[in-house]
mmCIF file of C-alpha atoms in Angstrom:
data_model
loop_
_atom_site.group_PDB
_atom_site.id
_atom_site.type_symbol
_atom_site.label_atom_id
_atom_site.label_comp_id
_atom_site.label_asym_id
_atom_site.label_seq_id
_atom_site.Cartn_x
_atom_site.Cartn_y
_atom_site.Cartn_z
ATOM 1 C CA MET A 450 -24.934 0.009 -5.245
ATOM 2 C CA ARG A 451 -23.218 -1.020 -2.094
ATOM 3 C CA PHE A 452 -19.583 -0.711 -0.909
ATOM 4 C CA GLY A 453 -17.998 -3.193 1.340
ATOM 5 C CA VAL A 454 -15.182 -1.805 3.552
ATOM 6 C CA VAL A 455 -12.705 -4.504 4.874
ATOM 7 C CA ARG A 456 -11.923 -4.430 8.589
ATOM 8 C CA PHE A 457 -8.522 -5.957 9.646
ATOM 9 C CA PRO A 458 -7.204 -6.304 13.206
ATOM 10 C CA GLY A 459 -5.379 -3.067 13.258
ATOM 11 C CA SER A 460 -7.675 -1.067 10.724
ATOM 12 C CA CYS A 461 -8.333 2.605 12.039
ATOM 13 C CA ASP A 462 -9.969 4.204 9.131
ATOM 14 C CA GLU A 463 -12.621 1.743 8.116
ATOM 15 C CA VAL A 464 -15.374 3.670 9.887
ATOM 16 C CA ASP A 465 -14.595 6.785 8.349
ATOM 17 C CA ALA A 466 -14.184 5.070 4.986
ATOM 18 C CA GLN A 467 -17.744 3.521 5.560
ATOM 19 C CA LEU A 468 -19.152 7.015 6.550
ATOM 20 C CA ALA A 469 -17.730 8.336 3.327
ATOM 21 C CA CYS A 470 -19.281 5.657 1.220
ATOM 22 C CA GLU A 471 -22.638 6.233 2.928
ATOM 23 C CA ARG A 472 -22.451 9.907 2.041
ATOM 24 C CA VAL A 473 -22.796 8.649 -1.710
ATOM 25 C CA THR A 474 -24.526 5.533 -1.384
ATOM 26 C CA ASP A 475 -24.691 2.348 0.880
ATOM 27 C CA ALA A 476 -21.765 0.555 2.623
ATOM 28 C CA THR A 477 -21.089 -2.425 4.955
ATOM 29 C CA ILE A 478 -18.194 -3.579 6.877
ATOM 30 C CA LEU A 479 -16.530 -6.941 5.819
ATOM 31 C CA TRP A 480 -14.644 -8.873 8.483
ATOM 32 C CA HIS A 481 -11.219 -9.940 7.556
ATOM 33 C CA GLY A 482 -11.593 -13.632 8.666
ATOM 34 C CA ASP A 483 -14.758 -13.852 6.153
ATOM 35 C CA ARG A 484 -14.473 -14.983 2.670
ATOM 36 C CA ASP A 485 -18.086 -13.794 2.071
ATOM 37 C CA LEU A 486 -18.112 -10.396 0.311
ATOM 38 C CA GLN A 487 -21.744 -10.206 0.759
ATOM 39 C CA GLY A 488 -22.585 -9.382 -2.750
ATOM 40 C CA VAL A 489 -20.899 -5.712 -2.578
ATOM 41 C CA ASP A 490 -20.433 -3.955 -5.780
ATOM 42 C CA ALA A 491 -17.010 -2.357 -4.714
ATOM 43 C CA VAL A 492 -14.467 -3.145 -2.098
ATOM 44 C CA VAL A 493 -12.537 -0.498 -0.141
ATOM 45 C CA ILE A 494 -9.449 -1.604 1.629
ATOM 46 C CA PRO A 495 -9.006 1.169 4.330
ATOM 47 C CA GLY A 496 -6.224 2.694 6.169
ATOM 48 C CA GLY A 497 -4.628 1.593 9.405
ATOM 49 C CA PHE A 498 -2.089 -0.989 10.467
ATOM 50 C CA SER A 499 -3.515 -4.454 9.311
ATOM 51 C CA TYR A 500 -2.179 -7.240 11.344
ATOM 52 C CA GLY A 501 0.168 -4.848 13.116
ATOM 53 C CA ASP A 502 1.982 -4.114 9.807
ATOM 54 C CA TYR A 503 4.493 -6.735 11.008
ATOM 55 C CA LEU A 504 7.344 -7.258 8.694
ATOM 56 C CA ARG A 505 6.134 -4.979 6.150
ATOM 57 C CA PRO A 506 2.923 -2.790 5.909
ATOM 58 C CA GLY A 507 0.376 -5.103 4.128
ATOM 59 C CA ALA A 508 2.606 -8.152 3.923
ATOM 60 C CA ILE A 509 0.468 -10.213 6.422
ATOM 61 C CA ALA A 510 -2.763 -8.848 5.433
ATOM 62 C CA ARG A 511 -2.651 -9.746 1.950
ATOM 63 C CA PHE A 512 -2.915 -13.298 2.952
ATOM 64 C CA SER A 513 -5.960 -12.954 5.091
ATOM 65 C CA PRO A 514 -9.315 -14.953 4.266
ATOM 66 C CA VAL A 515 -10.956 -11.868 3.086
ATOM 67 C CA MET A 516 -8.236 -10.980 0.726
ATOM 68 C CA GLU A 517 -8.501 -14.328 -1.187
ATOM 69 C CA SER A 518 -12.018 -13.275 -2.009
ATOM 70 C CA VAL A 519 -11.008 -9.679 -2.789
ATOM 71 C CA ILE A 520 -8.112 -10.923 -5.140
ATOM 72 C CA ALA A 521 -10.641 -13.267 -6.880
ATOM 73 C CA PHE A 522 -13.022 -10.424 -7.107
ATOM 74 C CA ALA A 523 -10.478 -8.081 -8.728
ATOM 75 C CA ARG A 524 -9.528 -10.678 -11.179
ATOM 76 C CA GLU A 525 -13.308 -10.924 -12.280
ATOM 77 C CA GLY A 526 -13.103 -7.060 -12.780
ATOM 78 C CA GLY A 527 -14.694 -6.015 -9.399
ATOM 79 C CA ILE A 528 -13.937 -2.571 -8.303
ATOM 80 C CA VAL A 529 -11.169 -2.483 -5.482
ATOM 81 C CA PHE A 530 -10.245 0.770 -4.045
ATOM 82 C CA GLY A 531 -7.078 0.861 -1.452
ATOM 83 C CA ILE A 532 -6.495 3.681 0.840
ATOM 84 C CA CYS A 533 -3.075 4.251 2.463
ATOM 85 C CA ASN A 534 -2.588 0.843 4.280
ATOM 86 C CA GLY A 535 -5.090 -0.513 1.752
ATOM 87 C CA PHE A 536 -2.724 0.706 -0.977
ATOM 88 C CA GLN A 537 0.181 -1.089 0.803
ATOM 89 C CA VAL A 538 -1.859 -4.342 0.984
ATOM 90 C CA LEU A 539 -2.935 -4.256 -2.736
ATOM 91 C CA CYS A 540 0.514 -3.614 -3.876
ATOM 92 C CA GLU A 541 1.999 -6.540 -1.544
ATOM 93 C CA ALA A 542 -0.998 -8.747 -3.156
ATOM 94 C CA GLY A 543 0.321 -7.927 -6.551
ATOM 95 C CA LEU A 544 -3.049 -6.423 -7.536
ATOM 96 C CA LEU A 545 -1.091 -3.001 -8.029
ATOM 97 C CA PRO A 546 2.333 -2.141 -9.504
ATOM 98 C CA GLY A 547 5.040 -1.086 -7.276
ATOM 99 C CA ALA A 548 5.689 -1.046 -3.501
ATOM 100 C CA LEU A 549 5.463 1.643 -0.510
ATOM 101 C CA LEU A 550 8.720 2.474 1.184
ATOM 102 C CA THR A 551 9.699 4.305 4.241
ATOM 103 C CA ASN A 552 9.209 8.274 3.749
ATOM 104 C CA ALA A 553 12.292 9.727 2.625
ATOM 105 C CA SER A 554 12.347 11.996 5.643
ATOM 106 C CA LEU A 555 12.013 8.688 7.913
ATOM 107 C CA ARG A 556 9.182 10.699 9.658
ATOM 108 C CA PHE A 557 5.469 10.293 9.928
ATOM 109 C CA VAL A 558 3.720 12.945 7.839
ATOM 110 C CA CYS A 559 0.237 14.434 8.524
ATOM 111 C CA ARG A 560 -0.818 17.319 6.380
ATOM 112 C CA GLN A 561 -3.370 18.440 3.740
ATOM 113 C CA VAL A 562 -1.679 18.274 0.226
ATOM 114 C CA ASP A 563 -3.139 19.005 -3.242
ATOM 115 C CA VAL A 564 -3.149 16.053 -5.654
ATOM 116 C CA VAL A 565 -3.576 16.509 -9.449
ATOM 117 C CA VAL A 566 -5.820 14.109 -11.128
ATOM 118 C CA GLU A 567 -4.134 12.753 -14.307
ATOM 119 C CA ASP A 568 -7.041 11.109 -15.906
ATOM 120 C CA THR A 569 -10.738 11.874 -15.397
ATOM 121 C CA ALA A 570 -12.020 9.036 -17.519
ATOM 122 C CA THR A 571 -11.536 6.006 -14.898
ATOM 123 C CA ALA A 572 -13.912 4.337 -12.615
ATOM 124 C CA PHE A 573 -12.292 6.180 -9.727
ATOM 125 C CA THR A 574 -12.065 9.786 -11.182
ATOM 126 C CA ASN A 575 -14.906 10.308 -13.543
ATOM 127 C CA ALA A 576 -16.648 12.700 -11.291
ATOM 128 C CA CYS A 577 -13.360 14.897 -11.216
ATOM 129 C CA ARG A 578 -13.987 17.501 -14.076
ATOM 130 C CA GLU A 579 -13.043 21.018 -14.738
ATOM 131 C CA GLY A 580 -16.004 23.183 -13.741
ATOM 132 C CA GLY A 581 -17.264 20.400 -11.424
ATOM 133 C CA ARG A 582 -14.950 19.550 -8.404
ATOM 134 C CA GLY A 583 -11.824 20.036 -10.492
ATOM 135 C CA THR A 584 -8.868 18.113 -11.337
ATOM 136 C CA ARG A 585 -6.804 19.287 -8.450
ATOM 137 C CA LEU A 586 -8.072 17.931 -4.953
ATOM 138 C CA SER A 587 -7.152 18.735 -1.522
ATOM 139 C CA ILE A 588 -6.854 15.689 0.724
ATOM 140 C CA PRO A 589 -4.749 14.898 3.637
ATOM 141 C CA VAL A 590 -1.901 12.479 3.937
ATOM 142 C CA LYS A 591 -0.885 10.753 7.267
ATOM 143 C CA HIS A 592 1.580 7.950 6.967
ATOM 144 C CA THR A 593 5.220 6.749 7.555
ATOM 145 C CA THR A 594 5.343 4.317 4.622
ATOM 146 C CA GLY A 595 4.247 6.069 1.727
ATOM 147 C CA ARG A 596 6.964 6.592 -0.709
ATOM 148 C CA TRP A 597 5.970 4.812 -3.702
ATOM 149 C CA TYR A 598 8.611 2.916 -5.830
ATOM 150 C CA ALA A 599 8.819 0.909 -8.844
ATOM 151 C CA PRO A 600 11.852 -0.346 -10.710
ATOM 152 C CA PRO A 601 12.776 1.689 -13.806
ATOM 153 C CA GLU A 602 11.226 -0.882 -16.227
ATOM 154 C CA LEU A 603 7.954 -0.970 -14.326
ATOM 155 C CA LEU A 604 7.800 2.664 -13.998
ATOM 156 C CA ASP A 605 8.114 3.161 -17.701
ATOM 157 C CA GLN A 606 5.180 0.577 -18.101
ATOM 158 C CA VAL A 607 3.086 2.418 -15.491
ATOM 159 C CA GLU A 608 3.633 5.743 -17.018
ATOM 160 C CA SER A 609 3.204 4.552 -20.673
ATOM 161 C CA GLY A 610 -0.073 2.872 -19.616
ATOM 162 C CA GLY A 611 -1.311 5.936 -18.013
ATOM 163 C CA GLN A 612 -1.562 4.285 -14.627
ATOM 164 C CA VAL A 613 -0.906 6.965 -12.662
ATOM 165 C CA LEU A 614 -4.173 8.472 -11.762
ATOM 166 C CA LEU A 615 -3.069 11.059 -8.980
ATOM 167 C CA ARG A 616 0.270 12.950 -8.618
ATOM 168 C CA TYR A 617 1.196 15.302 -5.719
ATOM 169 C CA ALA A 618 1.064 18.658 -6.931
ATOM 170 C CA PRO A 619 4.246 20.350 -7.685
ATOM 171 C CA GLY A 620 6.338 21.026 -4.573
ATOM 172 C CA GLN A 621 4.028 19.182 -2.491
ATOM 173 C CA ASN A 622 5.407 15.451 -2.546
ATOM 174 C CA PRO A 623 5.291 14.518 1.171
ATOM 175 C CA ASN A 624 7.304 11.450 1.021
ATOM 176 C CA GLY A 625 9.849 11.130 -1.720
ATOM 177 C CA SER A 626 7.503 9.065 -3.853
ATOM 178 C CA LEU A 627 8.896 8.343 -7.403
ATOM 179 C CA ALA A 628 7.544 10.649 -10.055
ATOM 180 C CA ASP A 629 5.340 12.254 -7.592
ATOM 181 C CA VAL A 630 3.016 9.255 -7.590
ATOM 182 C CA ALA A 631 0.063 9.499 -4.927
ATOM 183 C CA GLY A 632 -2.118 6.821 -6.464
ATOM 184 C CA VAL A 633 -1.892 4.044 -9.231
ATOM 185 C CA ARG A 634 -4.381 1.855 -10.861
ATOM 186 C CA ASN A 635 -3.668 -1.606 -12.425
ATOM 187 C CA GLU A 636 -3.564 -2.316 -16.143
ATOM 188 C CA ALA A 637 -7.184 -3.227 -16.308
ATOM 189 C CA GLY A 638 -8.447 -0.125 -14.407
ATOM 190 C CA ASN A 639 -10.444 -1.766 -11.826
ATOM 191 C CA VAL A 640 -7.960 -1.582 -8.880
ATOM 192 C CA PHE A 641 -6.890 1.657 -7.674
ATOM 193 C CA GLY A 642 -4.665 2.668 -4.600
ATOM 194 C CA LEU A 643 -3.517 5.876 -3.214
ATOM 195 C CA MET A 644 -1.564 7.200 -0.024
ATOM 196 C CA PRO A 645 -3.976 10.371 0.717
ATOM 197 C CA HIS A 646 -7.001 9.832 2.555
ATOM 198 C CA PRO A 647 -10.257 10.927 0.703
ATOM 199 C CA GLU A 648 -12.433 9.451 3.413
ATOM 200 C CA HIS A 649 -11.041 12.372 5.788
ATOM 201 C CA ALA A 650 -12.122 14.868 3.220
ATOM 202 C CA VAL A 651 -15.862 14.599 3.045
ATOM 203 C CA ASP A 652 -17.154 17.264 5.237
ATOM 204 C CA PRO A 653 -16.670 21.086 5.253
ATOM 205 C CA LEU A 654 -15.889 20.967 8.815
ATOM 206 C CA THR A 655 -12.427 19.448 8.254
ATOM 207 C CA GLY A 656 -11.608 21.892 5.493
ATOM 208 C CA SER A 657 -12.260 19.868 2.172
ATOM 209 C CA VAL A 658 -14.969 17.918 0.538
ATOM 210 C CA ASP A 659 -12.695 16.922 -2.451
ATOM 211 C CA GLY A 660 -12.578 13.270 -1.074
ATOM 212 C CA LEU A 661 -16.081 12.635 -1.872
ATOM 213 C CA THR A 662 -15.349 12.990 -5.647
ATOM 214 C CA LEU A 663 -13.657 9.655 -5.664
ATOM 215 C CA PHE A 664 -16.496 7.838 -3.751
ATOM 216 C CA ALA A 665 -18.940 9.411 -6.057
ATOM 217 C CA SER A 666 -16.900 8.393 -9.112
ATOM 218 C CA ILE A 667 -17.097 4.626 -8.138
ATOM 219 C CA ARG A 668 -20.718 4.915 -7.200
ATOM 220 C CA ASP A 669 -21.421 6.443 -10.831
ATOM 221 C CA HIS A 670 -19.270 4.021 -12.494
ATOM 222 C CA VAL A 671 -20.514 0.977 -10.736
ATOM 223 C CA THR A 672 -24.186 2.194 -11.236
ATOM 224 C CA ALA A 673 -23.590 2.851 -15.000
ATOM 225 C CA HIS A 674 -21.403 -0.334 -15.727
ATOM 226 C CA VAL A 675 -21.916 -3.084 -13.104
ATOM 227 C CA ALA A 676 -25.182 -2.814 -10.943
ATOM 228 C CA ALA A 677 -27.351 -1.599 -13.861
ATOM 229 C CA MET B 690 16.689 -31.964 13.505
ATOM 230 C CA MET B 691 15.857 -28.445 12.728
ATOM 231 C CA THR B 692 18.286 -26.317 11.067
ATOM 232 C CA ARG B 693 18.954 -22.649 12.250
ATOM 233 C CA VAL B 694 19.204 -20.109 9.589
ATOM 234 C CA ARG B 695 19.246 -16.529 9.061
ATOM 235 C CA VAL B 696 17.758 -14.572 6.261
ATOM 236 C CA LEU B 697 19.501 -11.320 5.525
ATOM 237 C CA VAL B 698 17.382 -8.829 3.981
ATOM 238 C CA ARG B 699 18.775 -5.767 2.222
ATOM 239 C CA PRO B 700 17.263 -2.909 0.321
ATOM 240 C CA LYS B 701 18.048 -3.418 -3.370
ATOM 241 C CA ALA B 702 20.856 -1.556 -4.799
ATOM 242 C CA GLY B 703 20.048 1.821 -6.367
ATOM 243 C CA ILE B 704 16.850 2.477 -3.943
ATOM 244 C CA LEU B 705 17.150 5.383 -1.866
ATOM 245 C CA ASP B 706 17.851 4.030 1.821
ATOM 246 C CA PRO B 707 17.157 6.989 4.205
ATOM 247 C CA GLN B 708 17.993 4.833 7.144
ATOM 248 C CA GLY B 709 21.465 4.016 5.724
ATOM 249 C CA GLN B 710 22.135 7.666 4.820
ATOM 250 C CA ALA B 711 20.909 8.813 8.566
ATOM 251 C CA VAL B 712 23.329 6.127 10.065
ATOM 252 C CA GLU B 713 26.076 7.068 7.730
ATOM 253 C CA ARG B 714 25.799 10.817 8.597
ATOM 254 C CA ALA B 715 25.806 9.752 12.371
ATOM 255 C CA LEU B 716 28.884 7.867 12.585
ATOM 256 C CA PRO B 717 31.312 10.682 11.526
ATOM 257 C CA ALA B 718 29.449 12.821 13.805
ATOM 258 C CA LEU B 719 30.691 10.481 16.800
ATOM 259 C CA GLY B 720 34.235 10.517 15.512
ATOM 260 C CA PHE B 721 34.348 7.374 13.293
ATOM 261 C CA ALA B 722 35.854 8.533 10.218
ATOM 262 C CA GLY B 723 36.095 6.219 6.887
ATOM 263 C CA VAL B 724 32.614 4.896 6.848
ATOM 264 C CA ALA B 725 30.761 4.544 3.520
ATOM 265 C CA ASN B 726 27.928 2.576 1.873
ATOM 266 C CA VAL B 727 25.829 2.066 4.947
ATOM 267 C CA HIS B 728 22.657 0.194 4.296
ATOM 268 C CA VAL B 729 20.178 -0.902 6.992
ATOM 269 C CA GLY B 730 18.327 -3.982 6.323
ATOM 270 C CA ARG B 731 16.523 -6.913 8.391
ATOM 271 C CA LEU B 732 17.785 -10.013 9.978
ATOM 272 C CA ILE B 733 15.196 -12.845 10.197
ATOM 273 C CA GLU B 734 16.390 -15.891 12.170
ATOM 274 C CA LEU B 735 14.390 -19.164 12.193
ATOM 275 C CA ASP B 736 14.736 -22.853 12.692
ATOM 276 C CA VAL B 737 13.143 -25.025 9.886
ATOM 277 C CA ASP B 738 12.803 -28.595 9.248
ATOM 278 C CA ASP B 739 13.374 -28.345 5.437
ATOM 279 C CA PRO B 740 15.689 -25.477 4.470
ATOM 280 C CA ALA B 741 14.784 -26.390 0.805
ATOM 281 C CA GLN B 742 11.568 -24.309 1.501
ATOM 282 C CA LEU B 743 13.497 -21.006 2.206
ATOM 283 C CA PRO B 744 13.633 -19.774 -1.225
ATOM 284 C CA GLU B 745 9.793 -20.162 -1.316
ATOM 285 C CA MET B 746 9.147 -18.531 2.045
ATOM 286 C CA CYS B 747 11.214 -15.807 0.941
ATOM 287 C CA ARG B 748 9.541 -15.036 -2.193
ATOM 288 C CA LYS B 749 6.040 -15.432 -0.736
ATOM 289 C CA LEU B 750 6.407 -13.657 2.569
ATOM 290 C CA LEU B 751 9.624 -12.728 3.991
ATOM 291 C CA VAL B 752 11.009 -10.557 1.266
ATOM 292 C CA ASN B 753 9.540 -8.241 -1.208
ATOM 293 C CA PRO B 754 11.531 -8.882 -4.341
ATOM 294 C CA LEU B 755 10.640 -5.472 -6.030
ATOM 295 C CA ILE B 756 12.485 -3.622 -3.217
ATOM 296 C CA GLU B 757 14.633 -6.096 -1.429
ATOM 297 C CA ASP B 758 17.428 -8.740 -2.113
ATOM 298 C CA TYR B 759 17.981 -11.560 0.348
ATOM 299 C CA GLU B 760 20.732 -14.052 1.329
ATOM 300 C CA ILE B 761 20.099 -17.091 3.213
ATOM 301 C CA VAL B 762 22.915 -18.075 5.582
ATOM 302 C CA ASP B 763 23.605 -20.873 8.147
ATOM 303 C CA ALA B 764 23.536 -19.830 11.823
ATOM 304 C CA ASP B 765 26.626 -21.032 13.589
ATOM 305 C CA VAL B 766 24.510 -21.745 16.711
ATOM 306 C CA ALA B 767 23.087 -25.135 17.032
ATOM 307 C CA PRO B 768 19.330 -24.906 17.772
ATOM 308 C CA ALA B 769 18.088 -25.966 21.062
ATOM 309 C CA ARG B 770 15.442 -28.579 20.966
#
């Protein structure tokens, strides 16, 4: 099982994402200008400032050549995982519901937060179980544009469809995100985006290894269901 | 002949607009009384051959319709060519 991590001009967390993937399986970097996904089994859209985040974060990157292929891959059921700027790109691409707005504080936030896993029966969270690594994960956030928003009817749809996979723990919402949403999946369950950075929580040296759980979940899901 | 237009982009009504709120708080602090409903948006100015394409440009790239409203207005300046 092999992850592909997209590198845009302006990406800055793609190497951390690659290293996180490599702690659980294989990974390779995918260049933004290439349409060839090199046969990877899952795609990670990493954090950073793709194409300078001009206009709105992710607004330009979502039209890049690699994203044409990622969108087609996602429509065919391929696993796509967006982190921070990757989450913004996937929302702009219409692969995930909602949009990311400037933090309510208008400030860049960088801190460790707890997130609650709302559903452990998904491609992205199946390794989060009580007695295992748990359903409460400690993962850092670092962003200025992380306030997830959806209009009321869309929020109802997302909530009733169980699409919120991660919520900031009570009192820890760092950005004013609606309903404390930290991460959402699409309806089909094969695309997921979150603002916290699991790739920065993979080594005891930096305080938490909870982020590995999400990468391991994807590996286990793909190994069981896709790669065979 | 190109036409110069301005696309005015605003946060949708009802969405928390912390930038607008910050400005609204700052003005009275400077002695300007009687200011309300401040919203901060974006102005995109462009010269186009075919203004009929503008709504599609807005929907596809310039505006995120989930969070923003827009208005297209003619600029009163003749474009230099």
